[in-house]
XYZ file of C-alpha atoms in Angstrom:
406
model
C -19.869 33.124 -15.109
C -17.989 30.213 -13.996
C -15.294 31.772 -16.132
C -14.902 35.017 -14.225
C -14.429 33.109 -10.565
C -10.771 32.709 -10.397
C -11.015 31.499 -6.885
C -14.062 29.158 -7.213
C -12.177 25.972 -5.614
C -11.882 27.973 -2.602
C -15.306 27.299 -1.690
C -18.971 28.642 -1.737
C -17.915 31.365 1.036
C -14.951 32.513 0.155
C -16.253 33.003 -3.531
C -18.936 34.995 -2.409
C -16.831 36.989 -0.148
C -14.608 37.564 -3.193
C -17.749 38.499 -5.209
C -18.876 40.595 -2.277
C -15.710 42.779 -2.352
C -15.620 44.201 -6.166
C -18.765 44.087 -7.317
C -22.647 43.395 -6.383
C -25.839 42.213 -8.404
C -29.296 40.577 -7.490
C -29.312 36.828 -6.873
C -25.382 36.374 -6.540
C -25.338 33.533 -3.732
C -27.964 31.839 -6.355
C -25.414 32.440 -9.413
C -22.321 31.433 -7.277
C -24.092 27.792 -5.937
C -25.202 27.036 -9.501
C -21.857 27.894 -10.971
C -20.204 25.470 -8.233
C -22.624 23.176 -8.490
C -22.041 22.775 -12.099
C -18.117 23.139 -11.873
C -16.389 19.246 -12.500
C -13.125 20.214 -11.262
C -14.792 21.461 -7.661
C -17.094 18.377 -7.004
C -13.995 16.461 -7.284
C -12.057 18.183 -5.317
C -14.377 19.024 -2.500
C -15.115 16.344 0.031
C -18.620 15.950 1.193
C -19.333 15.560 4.987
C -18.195 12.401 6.357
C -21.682 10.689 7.021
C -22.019 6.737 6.311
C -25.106 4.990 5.832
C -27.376 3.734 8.676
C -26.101 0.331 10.250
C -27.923 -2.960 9.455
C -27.892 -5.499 11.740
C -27.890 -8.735 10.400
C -29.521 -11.359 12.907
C -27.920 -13.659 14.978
C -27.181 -17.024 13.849
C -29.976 -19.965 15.179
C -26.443 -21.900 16.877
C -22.956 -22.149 16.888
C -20.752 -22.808 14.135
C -23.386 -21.806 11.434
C -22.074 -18.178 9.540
C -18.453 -17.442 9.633
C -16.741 -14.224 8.851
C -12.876 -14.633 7.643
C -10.191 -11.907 7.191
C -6.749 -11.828 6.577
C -4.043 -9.683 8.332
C -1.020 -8.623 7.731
C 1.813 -9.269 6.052
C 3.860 -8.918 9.360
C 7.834 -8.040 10.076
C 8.238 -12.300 9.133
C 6.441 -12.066 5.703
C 3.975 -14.146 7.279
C 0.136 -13.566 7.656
C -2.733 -14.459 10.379
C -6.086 -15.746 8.745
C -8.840 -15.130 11.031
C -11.879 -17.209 11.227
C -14.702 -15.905 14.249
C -17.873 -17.715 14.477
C -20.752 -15.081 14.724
C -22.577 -17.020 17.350
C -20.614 -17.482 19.876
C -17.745 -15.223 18.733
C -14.666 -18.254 19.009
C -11.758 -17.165 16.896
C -9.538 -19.137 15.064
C -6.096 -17.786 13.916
C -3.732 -19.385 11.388
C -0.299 -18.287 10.444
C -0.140 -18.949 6.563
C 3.190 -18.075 4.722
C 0.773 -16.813 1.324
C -2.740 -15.486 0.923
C -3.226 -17.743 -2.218
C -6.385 -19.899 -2.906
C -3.489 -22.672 -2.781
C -3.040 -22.124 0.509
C -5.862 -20.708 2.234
C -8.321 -23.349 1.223
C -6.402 -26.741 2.700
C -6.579 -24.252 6.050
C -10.171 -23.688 5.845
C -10.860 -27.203 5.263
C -8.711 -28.029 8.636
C -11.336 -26.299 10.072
C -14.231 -27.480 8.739
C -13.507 -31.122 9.470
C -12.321 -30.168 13.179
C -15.716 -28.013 13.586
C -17.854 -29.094 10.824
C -19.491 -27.189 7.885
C -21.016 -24.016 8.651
C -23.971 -22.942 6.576
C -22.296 -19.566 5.088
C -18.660 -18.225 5.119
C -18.636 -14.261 4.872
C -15.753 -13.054 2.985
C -14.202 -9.813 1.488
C -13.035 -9.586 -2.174
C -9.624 -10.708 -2.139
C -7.761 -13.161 -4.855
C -8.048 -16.214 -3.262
C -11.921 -15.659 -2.178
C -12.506 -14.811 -5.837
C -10.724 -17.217 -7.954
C -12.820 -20.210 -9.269
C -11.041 -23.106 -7.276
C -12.745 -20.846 -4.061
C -16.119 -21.390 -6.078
C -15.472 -25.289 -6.624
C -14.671 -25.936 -2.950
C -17.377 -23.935 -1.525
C -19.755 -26.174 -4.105
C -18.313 -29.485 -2.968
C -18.057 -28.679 0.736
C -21.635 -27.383 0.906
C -21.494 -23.791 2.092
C -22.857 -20.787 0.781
C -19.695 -18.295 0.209
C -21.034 -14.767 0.934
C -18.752 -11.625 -0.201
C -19.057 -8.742 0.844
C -19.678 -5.253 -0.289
C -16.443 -3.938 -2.298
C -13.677 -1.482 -0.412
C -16.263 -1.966 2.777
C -14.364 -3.454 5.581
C -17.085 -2.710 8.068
C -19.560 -5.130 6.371
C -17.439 -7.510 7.794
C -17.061 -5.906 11.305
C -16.504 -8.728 13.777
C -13.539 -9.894 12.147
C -11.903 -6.788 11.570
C -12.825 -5.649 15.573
C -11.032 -8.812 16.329
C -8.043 -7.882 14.535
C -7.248 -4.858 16.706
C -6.518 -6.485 20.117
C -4.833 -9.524 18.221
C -2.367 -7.018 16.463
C -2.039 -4.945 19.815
C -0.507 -8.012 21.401
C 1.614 -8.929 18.784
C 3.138 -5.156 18.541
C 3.590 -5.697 22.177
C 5.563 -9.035 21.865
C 7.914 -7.611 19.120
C 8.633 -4.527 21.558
C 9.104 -7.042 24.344
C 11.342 -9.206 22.180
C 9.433 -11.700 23.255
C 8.015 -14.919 20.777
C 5.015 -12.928 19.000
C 3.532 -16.821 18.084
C 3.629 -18.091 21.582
C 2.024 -14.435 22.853
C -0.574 -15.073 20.017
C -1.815 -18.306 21.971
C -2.439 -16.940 24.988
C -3.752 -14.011 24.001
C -6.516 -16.305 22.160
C -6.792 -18.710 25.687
C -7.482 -15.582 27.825
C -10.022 -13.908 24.407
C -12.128 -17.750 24.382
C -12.317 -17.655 27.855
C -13.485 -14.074 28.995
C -17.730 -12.826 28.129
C -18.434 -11.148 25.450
C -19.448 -7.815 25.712
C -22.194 -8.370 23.413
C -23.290 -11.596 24.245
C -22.520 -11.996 28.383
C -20.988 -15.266 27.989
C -17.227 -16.683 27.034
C -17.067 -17.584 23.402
C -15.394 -21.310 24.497
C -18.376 -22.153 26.474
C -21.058 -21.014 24.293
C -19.421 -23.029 21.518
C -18.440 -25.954 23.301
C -21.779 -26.099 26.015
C -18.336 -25.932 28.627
C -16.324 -23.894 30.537
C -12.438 -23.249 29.669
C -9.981 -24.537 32.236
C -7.372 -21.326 33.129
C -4.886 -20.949 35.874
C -7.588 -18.953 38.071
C -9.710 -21.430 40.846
C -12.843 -21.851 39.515
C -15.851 -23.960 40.908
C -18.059 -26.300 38.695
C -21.268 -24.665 37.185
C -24.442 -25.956 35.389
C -25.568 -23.906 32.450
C -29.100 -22.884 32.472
C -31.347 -23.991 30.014
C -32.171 -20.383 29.488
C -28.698 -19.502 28.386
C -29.620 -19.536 24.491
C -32.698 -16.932 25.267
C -29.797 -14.824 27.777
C -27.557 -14.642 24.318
C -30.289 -13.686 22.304
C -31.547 -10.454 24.452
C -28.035 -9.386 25.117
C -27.029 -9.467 21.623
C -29.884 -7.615 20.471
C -29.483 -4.891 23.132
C -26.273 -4.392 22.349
C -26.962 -4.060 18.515
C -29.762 -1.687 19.513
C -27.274 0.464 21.540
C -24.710 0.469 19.168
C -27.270 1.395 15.987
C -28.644 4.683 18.216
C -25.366 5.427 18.505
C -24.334 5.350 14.717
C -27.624 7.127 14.221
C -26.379 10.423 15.401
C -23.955 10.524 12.678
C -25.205 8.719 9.850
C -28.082 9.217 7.271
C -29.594 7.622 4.756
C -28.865 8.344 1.138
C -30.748 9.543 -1.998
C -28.807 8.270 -4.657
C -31.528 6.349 -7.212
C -30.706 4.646 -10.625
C -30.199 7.049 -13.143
C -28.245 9.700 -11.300
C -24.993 10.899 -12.316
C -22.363 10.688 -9.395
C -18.151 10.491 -8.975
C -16.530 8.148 -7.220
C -14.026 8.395 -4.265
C -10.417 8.418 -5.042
C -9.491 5.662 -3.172
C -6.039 5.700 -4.195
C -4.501 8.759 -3.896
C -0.672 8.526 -4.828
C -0.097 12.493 -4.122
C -1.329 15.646 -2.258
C -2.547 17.258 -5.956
C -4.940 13.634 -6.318
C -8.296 14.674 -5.939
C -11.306 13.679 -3.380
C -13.446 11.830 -5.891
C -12.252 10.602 -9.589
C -13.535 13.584 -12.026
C -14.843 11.071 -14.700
C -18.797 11.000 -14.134
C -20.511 7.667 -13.221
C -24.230 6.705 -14.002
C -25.758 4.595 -11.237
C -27.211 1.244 -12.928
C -28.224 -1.022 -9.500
C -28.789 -0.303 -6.056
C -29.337 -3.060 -3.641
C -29.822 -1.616 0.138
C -26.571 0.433 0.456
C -24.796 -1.774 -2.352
C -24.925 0.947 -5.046
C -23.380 -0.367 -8.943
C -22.168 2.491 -11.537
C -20.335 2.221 -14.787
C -19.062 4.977 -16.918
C -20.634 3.392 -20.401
C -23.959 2.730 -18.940
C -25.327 -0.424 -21.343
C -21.637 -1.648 -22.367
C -18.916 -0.775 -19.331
C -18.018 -3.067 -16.528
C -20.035 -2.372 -13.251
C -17.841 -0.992 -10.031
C -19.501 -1.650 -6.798
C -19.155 -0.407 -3.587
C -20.967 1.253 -0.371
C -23.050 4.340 -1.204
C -21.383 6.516 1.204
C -18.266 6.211 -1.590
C -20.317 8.495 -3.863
C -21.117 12.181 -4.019
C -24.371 12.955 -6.792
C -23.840 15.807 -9.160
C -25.698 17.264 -11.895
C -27.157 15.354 -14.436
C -25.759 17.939 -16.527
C -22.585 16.273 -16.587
C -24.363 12.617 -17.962
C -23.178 14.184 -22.018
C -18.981 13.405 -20.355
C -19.956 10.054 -19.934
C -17.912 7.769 -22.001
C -20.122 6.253 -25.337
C -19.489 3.003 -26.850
C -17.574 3.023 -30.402
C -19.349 0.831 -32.395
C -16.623 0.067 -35.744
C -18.341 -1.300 -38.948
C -16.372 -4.348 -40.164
C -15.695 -3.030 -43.714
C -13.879 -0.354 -42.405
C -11.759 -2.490 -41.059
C -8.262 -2.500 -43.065
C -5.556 -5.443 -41.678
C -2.740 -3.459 -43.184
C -1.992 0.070 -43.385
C -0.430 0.047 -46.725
C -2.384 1.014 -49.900
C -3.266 -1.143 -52.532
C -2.039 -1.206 -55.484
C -4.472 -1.029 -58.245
C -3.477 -1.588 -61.997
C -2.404 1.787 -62.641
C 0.120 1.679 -59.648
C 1.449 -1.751 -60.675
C 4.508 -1.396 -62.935
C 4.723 -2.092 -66.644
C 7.918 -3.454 -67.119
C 8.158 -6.747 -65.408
C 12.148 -8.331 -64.320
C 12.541 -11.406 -66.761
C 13.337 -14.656 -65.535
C 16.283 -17.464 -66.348
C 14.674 -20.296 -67.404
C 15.622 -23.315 -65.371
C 18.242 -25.813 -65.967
C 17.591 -29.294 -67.499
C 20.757 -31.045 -65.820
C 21.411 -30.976 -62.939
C 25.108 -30.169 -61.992
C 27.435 -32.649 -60.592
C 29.398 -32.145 -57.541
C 32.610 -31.072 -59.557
C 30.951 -28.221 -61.127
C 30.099 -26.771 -57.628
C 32.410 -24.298 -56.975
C 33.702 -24.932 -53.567
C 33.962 -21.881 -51.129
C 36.895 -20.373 -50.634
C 38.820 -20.947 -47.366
C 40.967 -18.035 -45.646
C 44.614 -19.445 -46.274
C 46.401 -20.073 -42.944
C 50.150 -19.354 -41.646
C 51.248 -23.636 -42.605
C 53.620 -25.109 -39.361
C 56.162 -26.995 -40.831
C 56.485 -30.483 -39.729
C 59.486 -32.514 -39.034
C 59.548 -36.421 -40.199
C 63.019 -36.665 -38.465
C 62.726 -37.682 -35.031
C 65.957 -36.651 -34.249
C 66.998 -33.334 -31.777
C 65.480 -30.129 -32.707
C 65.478 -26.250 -31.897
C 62.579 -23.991 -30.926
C 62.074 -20.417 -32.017
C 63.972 -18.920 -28.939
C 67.064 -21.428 -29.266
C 65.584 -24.812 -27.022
C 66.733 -28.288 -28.198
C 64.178 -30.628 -28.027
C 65.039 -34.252 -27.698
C 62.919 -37.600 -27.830
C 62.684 -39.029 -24.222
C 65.436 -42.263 -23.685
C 62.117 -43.989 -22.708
C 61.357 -43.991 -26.521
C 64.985 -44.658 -28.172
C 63.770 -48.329 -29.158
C 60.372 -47.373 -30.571
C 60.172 -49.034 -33.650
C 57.660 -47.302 -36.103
């Protein structure tokens, strides 16, 4: 069947229509969904509809200063990057311009920060190199954090830093149209961001991390804060979560995907317009934690890819017999060299004979000398007296050597 549909990566419709046109038979939109459905090259190519799991809302943080989320951005026009640090609590960024994203240089930064602020009880993190590598592991260890990393190719598990980076980068655009200093528009863009509310928690992120208000060029008059400003924080924050979870709800769904199924992956790098939606080699789902789904292609033996469930489309089990075995190799098959061995029929009978080794040893006379290329000889003078070159010169000794005396 699936043979006969020239035109099935047009679509489900379209087929049909196709279908529809030459011929007709009982149960034909049932033969042309199973015959998609079972098609490897059209699951890959076909996108599925663009719904992401359900938001979770983590919960706010008991104080300031306590879970951190970090990002990097850039590189920039300079070569340089800005390493953002926002405490979840009261939302206070911290930028740094760093010359390399290396674990070399990020981690002397972070530890600025940690003995200006103190330690915070987890740092939130994507997957980059220097998060990964093990000196990251060490200092997190000896500091006294918990380093939390995030889920794989899923910016928007860390979505406070990354909503912070789109103002930030907005004014520095604007400073490089400008002409203008892009480091000095950096700082006060981050004087006026410390010092203006929150949307989601109603107060500035300076005062709700430093129990003060920011001084700024507007007149302002002394205020108390309430002792019912933590409780204020708290309602607002989770209204606004609230709010912004219906929202999401409209769009988003939760997903079946279990252990066990058989699913591709999305093609996240796509290097022309002929790449497909979703990598055609089959994946078997081994883990699932909350949206966290794990898959390998040799269930039992392969590496385990992670990343957010709404990066996989299920398709028939059908296709679990493509997934890729292990090769198990028995040891004596094994040969280190390719060339046969020679058994005693291959080895040859007549055998080179030997000179039998010298008694004395030769002197140094009877060691014939190499031979040395003979060269052109320049005759030499002994007379000291006047002489002619090749082209007709006379050559005479210097007066300042007439009573040199050999």
């Amino acid at each position: 069947m699936r043979s006969r549909l020239p035109m099935r990566t047009s679509g489900h419709n379209r087929t049909k229509a196709f279908l529809r046109s030459k011929t007709w038979f009982p149960g034909l939109n049932d033969a042309v969904e199973n015959a998609l459905k079972h098609c490897l090259a059209c699951q890959s190519v076909t996108d599925k509809q663009n719904r992401f799991e359900p938001l979770q809302m983590s919960d706010m943080p008991s104080g300031p200063w306590e879970n951190l989320s970090t990002d990097f951005c850039g590189p920039l026009s300079t070569g340089e990057y800005l390493f953002v640090v926002i405490d979840e609590y009261s939302r206070f960024p911290t930028v740094e311009i760093m010359k390399s994203t290396s674990a070399n240089a990020t981690i002397p930064v972070l530890d600025k920060l940690i003995s200006t602020f103190g330690i915070p009880k987890t740092i939130k993190t994507d997957n980059g190199s220097p998060f990964n590598s093990h000196m990251f592991k060490e200092f997190s260890e000896n500091t006294g954090f918990q380093h939390r990393r995030i889920t794989p190719r899923w910016p928007k598990a860390n979505s406070q830093a990354e909503s912070f980076n789109k103002p930030m980068m907005k004014a520095v655009r604007a400073a490089h149209i400008e002409r203008k200093n892009w480091k000095q528009e950096l700082f006060k863009f981050l004087r006026q961001y410390r010092g203006t509310p929150h949307p989601s928690t109603g107060f500035a992120p300076f005062s709700l991390l430093f129990n003060r208000e920011t001084r700024t060029k507007l007149p302002q008059t002394p205020t108390q804060r309430k002792s019912a400003v933590d409780e204020c924080v708290r309602q607002n924050d989770e209204l606004a979560k609230r709010k912004m979870k219906n929202n999401a709800k409209l769009n988003n769904s939760a997903n079946d995907i279990r252990c066990g199924d058989v699913v591709l992956m999305r093609n996240e790098q796509k290097n022309n317009k002929l790449a497909p939606n979703f990598d055609p080699q089959p994946y078997a789902v081994v883990a699932k934690k909350g949206s966290m789904v794990s898959v390998s292609s040799t269930p039992g033996l392969g590496k385990r890819t992670t990343r957010n469930a709404s990066c996989f489309k299920r398709i028939s089990n059908t296709f679990a017999s493509r997934l890729t075995e292990p090769e198990f190799v028995e040891m004596e098959e094994m040969i280190p060299d390719s060339k046969p061995v020679q058994n005693a029929e291959n080895v040859p009978k007549t055998v080179p004979s030997l000179k039998p080794m010298q008694d004395t040893v030769p002197v140094a006379e009877d060691i014939p000398k190499p031979a040395v290329p003979e060269r052109n000889a320049i005759p030499v003078s002994n007379s000291i007296g006047p002489y002619k070159t090749r082209s007709g010169r006379t050559v005479r000794k210097p007066a300042a050597l007439k009573d040199f005396v050999k």
